[in-house]
Short mmCIF file of C-alpha atoms in Angstrom, two decimals:
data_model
loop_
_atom_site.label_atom_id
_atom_site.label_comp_id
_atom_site.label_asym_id
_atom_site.label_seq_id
_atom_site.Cartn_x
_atom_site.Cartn_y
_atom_site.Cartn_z
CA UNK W 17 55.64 37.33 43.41
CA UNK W 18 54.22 40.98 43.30
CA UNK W 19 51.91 41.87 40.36
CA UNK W 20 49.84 44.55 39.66
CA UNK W 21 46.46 45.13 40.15
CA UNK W 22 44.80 47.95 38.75
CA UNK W 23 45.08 51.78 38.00
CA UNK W 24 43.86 54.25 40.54
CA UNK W 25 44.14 57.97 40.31
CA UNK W 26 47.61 57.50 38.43
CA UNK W 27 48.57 54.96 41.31
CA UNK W 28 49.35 51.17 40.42
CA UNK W 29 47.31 49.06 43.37
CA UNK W 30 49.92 46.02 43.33
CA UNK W 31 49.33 42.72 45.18
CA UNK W 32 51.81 39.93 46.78
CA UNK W 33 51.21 36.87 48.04
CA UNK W 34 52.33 36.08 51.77
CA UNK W 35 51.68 33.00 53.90
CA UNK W 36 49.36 32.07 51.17
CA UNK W 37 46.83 35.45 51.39
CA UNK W 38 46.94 38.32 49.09
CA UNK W 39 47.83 41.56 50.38
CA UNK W 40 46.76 44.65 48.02
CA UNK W 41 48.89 47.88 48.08
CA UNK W 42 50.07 51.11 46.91
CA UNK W 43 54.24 51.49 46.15
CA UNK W 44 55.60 54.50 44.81
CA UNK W 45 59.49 56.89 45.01
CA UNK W 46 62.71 55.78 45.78
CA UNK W 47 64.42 56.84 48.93
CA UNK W 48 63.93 55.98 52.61
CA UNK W 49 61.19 53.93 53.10
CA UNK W 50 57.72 55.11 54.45
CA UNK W 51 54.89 53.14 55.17
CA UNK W 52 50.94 54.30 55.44
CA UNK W 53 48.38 52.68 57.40
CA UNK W 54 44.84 53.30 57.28
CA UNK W 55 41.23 53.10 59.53
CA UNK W 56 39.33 51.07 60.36
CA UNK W 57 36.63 50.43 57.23
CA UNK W 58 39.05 51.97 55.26
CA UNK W 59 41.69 51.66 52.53
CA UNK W 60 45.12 52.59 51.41
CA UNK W 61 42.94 55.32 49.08
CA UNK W 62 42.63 57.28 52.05
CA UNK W 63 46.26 58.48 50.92
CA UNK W 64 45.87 58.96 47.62
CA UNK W 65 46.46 62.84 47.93
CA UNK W 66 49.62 62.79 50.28
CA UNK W 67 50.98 59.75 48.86
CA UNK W 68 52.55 61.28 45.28
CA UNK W 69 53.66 64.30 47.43
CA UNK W 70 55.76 61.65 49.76
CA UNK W 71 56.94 59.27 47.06
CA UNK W 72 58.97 62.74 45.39
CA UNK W 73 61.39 61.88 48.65
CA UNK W 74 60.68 59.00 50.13
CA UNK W 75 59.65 54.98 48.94
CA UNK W 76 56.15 55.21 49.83
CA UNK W 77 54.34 51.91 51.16
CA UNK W 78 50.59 51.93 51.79
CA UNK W 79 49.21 48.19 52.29
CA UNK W 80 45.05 47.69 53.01
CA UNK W 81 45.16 46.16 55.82
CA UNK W 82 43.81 42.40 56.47
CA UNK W 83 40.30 42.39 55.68
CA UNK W 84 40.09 45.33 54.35
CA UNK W 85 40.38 46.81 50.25
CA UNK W 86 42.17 44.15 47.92
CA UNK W 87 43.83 42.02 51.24
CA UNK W 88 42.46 38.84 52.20
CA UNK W 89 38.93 39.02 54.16
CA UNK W 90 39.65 35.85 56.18
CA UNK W 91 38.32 34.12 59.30
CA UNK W 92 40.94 34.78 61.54
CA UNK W 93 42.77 37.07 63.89
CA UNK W 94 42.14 40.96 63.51
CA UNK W 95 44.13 42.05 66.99
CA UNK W 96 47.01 45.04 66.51
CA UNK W 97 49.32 42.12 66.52
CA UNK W 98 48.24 40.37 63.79
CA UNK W 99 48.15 43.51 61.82
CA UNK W 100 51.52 44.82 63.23
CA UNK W 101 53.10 41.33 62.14
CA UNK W 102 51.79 41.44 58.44
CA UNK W 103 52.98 44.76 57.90
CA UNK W 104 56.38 43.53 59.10
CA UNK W 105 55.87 40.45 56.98
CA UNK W 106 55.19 42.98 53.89
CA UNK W 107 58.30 44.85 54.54
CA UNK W 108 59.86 41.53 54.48
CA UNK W 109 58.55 40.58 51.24
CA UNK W 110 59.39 43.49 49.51
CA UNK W 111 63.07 43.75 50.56
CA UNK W 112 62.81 46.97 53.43
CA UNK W 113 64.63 46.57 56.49
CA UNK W 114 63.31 49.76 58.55
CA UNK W 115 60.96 52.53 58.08
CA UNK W 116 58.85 55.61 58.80
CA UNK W 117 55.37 54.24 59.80
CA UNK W 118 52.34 56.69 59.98
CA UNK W 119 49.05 55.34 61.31
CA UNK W 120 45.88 56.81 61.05
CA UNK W 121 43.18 56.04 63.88
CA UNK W 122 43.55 52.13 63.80
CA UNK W 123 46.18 52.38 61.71
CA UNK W 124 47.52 54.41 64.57
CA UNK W 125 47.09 51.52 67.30
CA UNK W 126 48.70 49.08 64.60
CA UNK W 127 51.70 51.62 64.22
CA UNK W 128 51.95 51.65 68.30
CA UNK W 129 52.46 47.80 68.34
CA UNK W 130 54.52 47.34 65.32
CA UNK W 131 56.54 49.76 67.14
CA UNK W 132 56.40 47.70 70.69
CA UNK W 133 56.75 44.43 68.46
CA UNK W 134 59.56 45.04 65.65
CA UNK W 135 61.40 48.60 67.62
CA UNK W 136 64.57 47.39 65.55
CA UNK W 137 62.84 47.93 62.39
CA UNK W 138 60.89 51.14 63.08
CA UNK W 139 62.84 54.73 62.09
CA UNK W 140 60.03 57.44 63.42
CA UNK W 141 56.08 56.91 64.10
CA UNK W 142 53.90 59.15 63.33
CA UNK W 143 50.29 59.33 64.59
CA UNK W 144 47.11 60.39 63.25
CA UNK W 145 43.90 60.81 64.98
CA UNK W 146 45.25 57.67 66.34
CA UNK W 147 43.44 54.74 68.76
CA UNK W 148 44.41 53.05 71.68
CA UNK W 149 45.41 56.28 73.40
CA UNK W 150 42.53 56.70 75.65
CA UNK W 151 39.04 54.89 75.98
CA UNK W 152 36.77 57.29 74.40
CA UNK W 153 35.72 56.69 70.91
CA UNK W 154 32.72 57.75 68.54
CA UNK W 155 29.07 55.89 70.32
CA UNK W 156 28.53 54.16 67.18
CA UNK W 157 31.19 52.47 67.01
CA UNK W 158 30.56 51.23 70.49
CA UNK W 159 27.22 50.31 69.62
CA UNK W 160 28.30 48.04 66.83
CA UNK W 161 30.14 46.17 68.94
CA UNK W 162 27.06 44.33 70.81
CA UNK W 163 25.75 40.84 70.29
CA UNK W 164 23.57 40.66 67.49
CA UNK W 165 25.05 43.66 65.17
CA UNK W 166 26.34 41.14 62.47
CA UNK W 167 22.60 40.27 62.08
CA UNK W 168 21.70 44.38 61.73
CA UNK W 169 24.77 45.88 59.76
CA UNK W 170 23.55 43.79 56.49
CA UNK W 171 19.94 45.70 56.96
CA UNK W 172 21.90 48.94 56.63
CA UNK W 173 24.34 47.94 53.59
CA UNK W 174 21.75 46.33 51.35
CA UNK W 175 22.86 46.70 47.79
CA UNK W 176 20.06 48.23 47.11
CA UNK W 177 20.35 51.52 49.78
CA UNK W 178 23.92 51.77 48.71
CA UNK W 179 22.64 52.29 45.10
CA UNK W 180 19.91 54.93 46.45
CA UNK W 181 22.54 56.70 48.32
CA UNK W 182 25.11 56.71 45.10
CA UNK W 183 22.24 57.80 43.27
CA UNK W 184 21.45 60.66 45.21
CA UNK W 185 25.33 61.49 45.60
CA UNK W 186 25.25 61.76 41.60
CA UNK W 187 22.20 63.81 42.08
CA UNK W 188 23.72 66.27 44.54
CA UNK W 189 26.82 66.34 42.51
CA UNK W 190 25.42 67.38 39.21
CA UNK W 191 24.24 70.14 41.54
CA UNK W 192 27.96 71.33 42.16
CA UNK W 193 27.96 70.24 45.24
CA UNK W 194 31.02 68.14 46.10
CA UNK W 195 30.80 66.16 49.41
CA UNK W 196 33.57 66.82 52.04
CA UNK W 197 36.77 64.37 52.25
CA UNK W 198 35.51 63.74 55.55
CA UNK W 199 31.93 62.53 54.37
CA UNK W 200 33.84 60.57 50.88
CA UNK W 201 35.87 58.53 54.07
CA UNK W 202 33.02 58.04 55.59
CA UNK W 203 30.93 57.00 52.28
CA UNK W 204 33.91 54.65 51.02
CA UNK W 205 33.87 52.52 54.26
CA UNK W 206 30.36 51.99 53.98
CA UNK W 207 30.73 51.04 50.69
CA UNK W 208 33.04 48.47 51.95
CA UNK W 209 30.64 46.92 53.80
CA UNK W 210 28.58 45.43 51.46
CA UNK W 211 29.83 42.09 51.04
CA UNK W 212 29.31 39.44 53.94
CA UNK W 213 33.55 38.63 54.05
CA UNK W 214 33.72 43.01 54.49
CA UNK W 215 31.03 42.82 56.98
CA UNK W 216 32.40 39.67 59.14
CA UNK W 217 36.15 41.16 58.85
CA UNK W 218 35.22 44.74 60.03
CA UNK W 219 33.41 43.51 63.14
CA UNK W 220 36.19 41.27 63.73
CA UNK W 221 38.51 44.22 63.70
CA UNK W 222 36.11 46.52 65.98
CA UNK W 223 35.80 44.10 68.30
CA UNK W 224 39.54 43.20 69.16
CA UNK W 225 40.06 47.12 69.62
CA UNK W 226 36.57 48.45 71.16
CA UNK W 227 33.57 47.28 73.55
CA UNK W 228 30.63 48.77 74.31
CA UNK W 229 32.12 50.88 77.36
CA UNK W 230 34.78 51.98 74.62
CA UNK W 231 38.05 51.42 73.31
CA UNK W 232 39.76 48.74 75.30
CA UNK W 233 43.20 48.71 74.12
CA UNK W 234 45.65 51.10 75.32
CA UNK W 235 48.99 52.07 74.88
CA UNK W 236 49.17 54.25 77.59
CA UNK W 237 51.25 52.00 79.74
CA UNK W 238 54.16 51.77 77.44
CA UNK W 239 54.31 55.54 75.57
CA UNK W 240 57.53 55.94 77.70
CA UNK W 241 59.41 53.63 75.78
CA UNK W 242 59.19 55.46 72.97
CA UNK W 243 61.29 58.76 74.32
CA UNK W 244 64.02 57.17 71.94
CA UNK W 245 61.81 57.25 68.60
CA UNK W 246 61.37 60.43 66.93
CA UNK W 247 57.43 60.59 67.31
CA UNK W 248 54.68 63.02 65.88
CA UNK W 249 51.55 63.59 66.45
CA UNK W 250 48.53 65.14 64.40
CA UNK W 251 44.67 65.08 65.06
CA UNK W 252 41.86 67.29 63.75
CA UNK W 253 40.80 69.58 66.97
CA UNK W 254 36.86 68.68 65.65
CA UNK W 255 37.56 64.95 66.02
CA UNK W 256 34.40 63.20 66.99
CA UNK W 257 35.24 59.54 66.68
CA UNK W 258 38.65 59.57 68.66
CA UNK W 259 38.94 63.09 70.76
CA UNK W 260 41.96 65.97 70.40
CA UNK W 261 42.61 64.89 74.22
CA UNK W 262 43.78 61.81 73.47
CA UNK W 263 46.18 63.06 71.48
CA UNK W 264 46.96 65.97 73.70
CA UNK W 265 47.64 63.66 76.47
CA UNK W 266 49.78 61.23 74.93
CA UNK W 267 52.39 63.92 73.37
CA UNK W 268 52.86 64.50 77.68
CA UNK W 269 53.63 60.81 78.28
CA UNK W 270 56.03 60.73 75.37
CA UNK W 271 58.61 62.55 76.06
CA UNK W 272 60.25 64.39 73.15
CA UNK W 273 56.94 63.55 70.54
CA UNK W 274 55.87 66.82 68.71
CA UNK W 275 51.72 67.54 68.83
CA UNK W 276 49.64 69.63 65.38
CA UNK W 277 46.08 70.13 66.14
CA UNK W 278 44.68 71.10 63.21
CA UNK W 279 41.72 73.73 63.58
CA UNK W 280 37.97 73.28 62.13
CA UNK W 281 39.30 69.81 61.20
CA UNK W 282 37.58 66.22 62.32
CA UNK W 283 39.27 62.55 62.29
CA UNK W 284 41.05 63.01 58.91
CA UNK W 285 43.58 65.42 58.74
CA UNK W 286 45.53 63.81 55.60
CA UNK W 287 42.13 64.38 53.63
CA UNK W 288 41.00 67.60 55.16
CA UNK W 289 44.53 69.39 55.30
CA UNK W 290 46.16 67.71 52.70
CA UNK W 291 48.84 70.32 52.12
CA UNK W 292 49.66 70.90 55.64
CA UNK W 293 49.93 67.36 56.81
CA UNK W 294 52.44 66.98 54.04
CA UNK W 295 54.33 69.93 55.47
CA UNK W 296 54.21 68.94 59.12
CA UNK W 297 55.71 65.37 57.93
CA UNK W 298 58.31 66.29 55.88
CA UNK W 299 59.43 69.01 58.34
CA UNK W 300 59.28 66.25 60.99
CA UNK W 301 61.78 63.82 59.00
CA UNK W 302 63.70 66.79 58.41
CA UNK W 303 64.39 67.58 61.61
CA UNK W 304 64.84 64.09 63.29
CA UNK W 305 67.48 61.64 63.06
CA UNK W 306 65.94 57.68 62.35
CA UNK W 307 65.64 55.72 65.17
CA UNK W 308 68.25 52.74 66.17
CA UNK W 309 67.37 50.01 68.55
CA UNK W 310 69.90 47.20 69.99
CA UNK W 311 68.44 44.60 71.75
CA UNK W 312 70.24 45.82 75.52
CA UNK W 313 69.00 49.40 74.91
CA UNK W 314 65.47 47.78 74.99
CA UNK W 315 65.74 45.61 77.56
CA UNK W 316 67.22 48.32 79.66
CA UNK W 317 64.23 50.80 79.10
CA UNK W 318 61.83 48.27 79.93
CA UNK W 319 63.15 46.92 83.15
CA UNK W 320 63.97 50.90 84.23
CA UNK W 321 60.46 51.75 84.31
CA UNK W 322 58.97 49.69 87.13
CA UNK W 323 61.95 50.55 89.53
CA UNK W 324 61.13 54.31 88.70
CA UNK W 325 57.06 53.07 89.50
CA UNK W 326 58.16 51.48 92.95
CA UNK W 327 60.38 54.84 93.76
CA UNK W 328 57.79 57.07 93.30
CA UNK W 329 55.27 55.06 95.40
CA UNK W 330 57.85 54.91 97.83
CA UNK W 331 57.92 58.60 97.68
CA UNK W 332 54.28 59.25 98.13
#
């Protein structure tokens, strides 16, 4: 049973119950269906500009991830899997069959493996500022991945500093001074740290994706199986969490994928450039044809590519 959940910016956050845990999302349009995954630490609101703009052509599907926004924040497994598997299960629920999927930096790496997982179901990926493309990835990050951080990140998301900082935010604002998308991202997934269940799910999440040497999942391995998906690419060239060479590097293993760097812009594109991600996507779906996978073509594609491996080192 879907129901809603609340009102936000003119959007209707709706909830469903699957396998017994709530999952919180965004739905709006009518048309092919297109779903939005966000960050790490973050939310479906990370759409909430492009997401009207899409639902004008498309039915638009943006779900908070597991343990993160309104989903569940449960003891349990936080791997790309996991994630890929309960947006398929959410597709499922509500009655779609195949879709655009566009992942932003985690949401990226969950986007790669629902991909890998469900190819049947996936019409075109898109990625932005994406993990699991390369090992690189911001030093923070890596740092709160070490043995005793879940006893330090509560020190730093006391109720009480995230009231100082809100305060001074008001402050600065009734100054005129509005704070960059990039530093409201950044602001919203610390606010989503405050509770223990955010905390615990978050570092559950970092830690299936990054170590302290960096990110430890990679696609890398597999990007040539998707030179039969229509696939694009966009990352901010100022990206200092997940670097413009990632993405530069894995529009050259995929054959076919189309790369925007977007100038003076850091790890959030949709926010920062608003107008022209919208652009760049809908010229994208414009000019592809959806995907269509049959179990033999997959099969084929997958036991082609170590033959072509042994030929080449035969070659050398």
């Amino acid at each position: 049973m879907i129901t809603p959940m609340q009102r936000d910016g003119g959007l209707e956050l709706r909830r469903v119950r699957i396998h017994g845990h709530e999952i919180g999302f965004y739905a709006a349009g009518e048309g092919p269906v297109m779903v939005l995954l966000h960050g790490i630490a973050g939310s479906a609101r990370t759409w909430r500009e492009v997401l009207p703009r899409l639902a004008l052509r498309f039915t638009v599907i943006a779900p908070d991830l597991m343990g993160h926004g309104a989903s569940a924040k449960l003891r349990g497994d936080y791997s790309l899997g996991a994630h890929a598997s309960a947006v398929r299960d959410l597709l499922v629920a509500l009655g779609h069959d195949h879709a655009t999927v566009v992942g932003h930096s985690l949401g990226g790496g969950v986007a790669m493996q629902f991909a890998y997982q469900f190819p049947e179901r996936l019409e075109r990926l898109v990625l932005v500022g994406s993990g699991g493309l390369g090992q690189e990835v911001s030093p923070l990050l890596r740092a709160l991945t070490l043995p005793g951080a879940e006893y330090l990140l509560p020190l730093g998301c006391q109720p009480r500093l995230q009231r100082a900082a809100l305060a001074a935010t008001g402050w600065i604002g009734r100054l005129g001074v509005r704070p960059s998308p990039a530093v409201e991202e950044i602001w919203e997934g610390y606010v989503s740290l405050g509770s223990p269940e955010g905390r615990q799910a978050f570092l559950h999440t970092l830690r299936a994706v990054v170590d302290v040497a960096g990110q430890r999942v990679s696609a890398s391995d597999r990007l040539y199986l998707t030179r039969a998906v229509p696939t694009l690419l966009v990352w901010g060239e100022d990206d200092r969490i997940i670097p413009a060479a990632h993405g530069r590097a894995a529009h050259r293993a995929m054959p076919g994928s189309r790369l925007e760097v977007y100038a003076g812009v850091g790890h959030f594109p949709h926010r920062e450039r608003p107008d022209r991600f919208v652009a760049d996507l809908l010229r994208f779906v414009d000019a592809t044809a959806p995907a269509t996978f049959a179990a033999g073509e997959w099969r084929a594609m997958v036991r082609a590519q170590p033959r072509r491996r042994a030929a080449a080192g035969r070659g050398a």
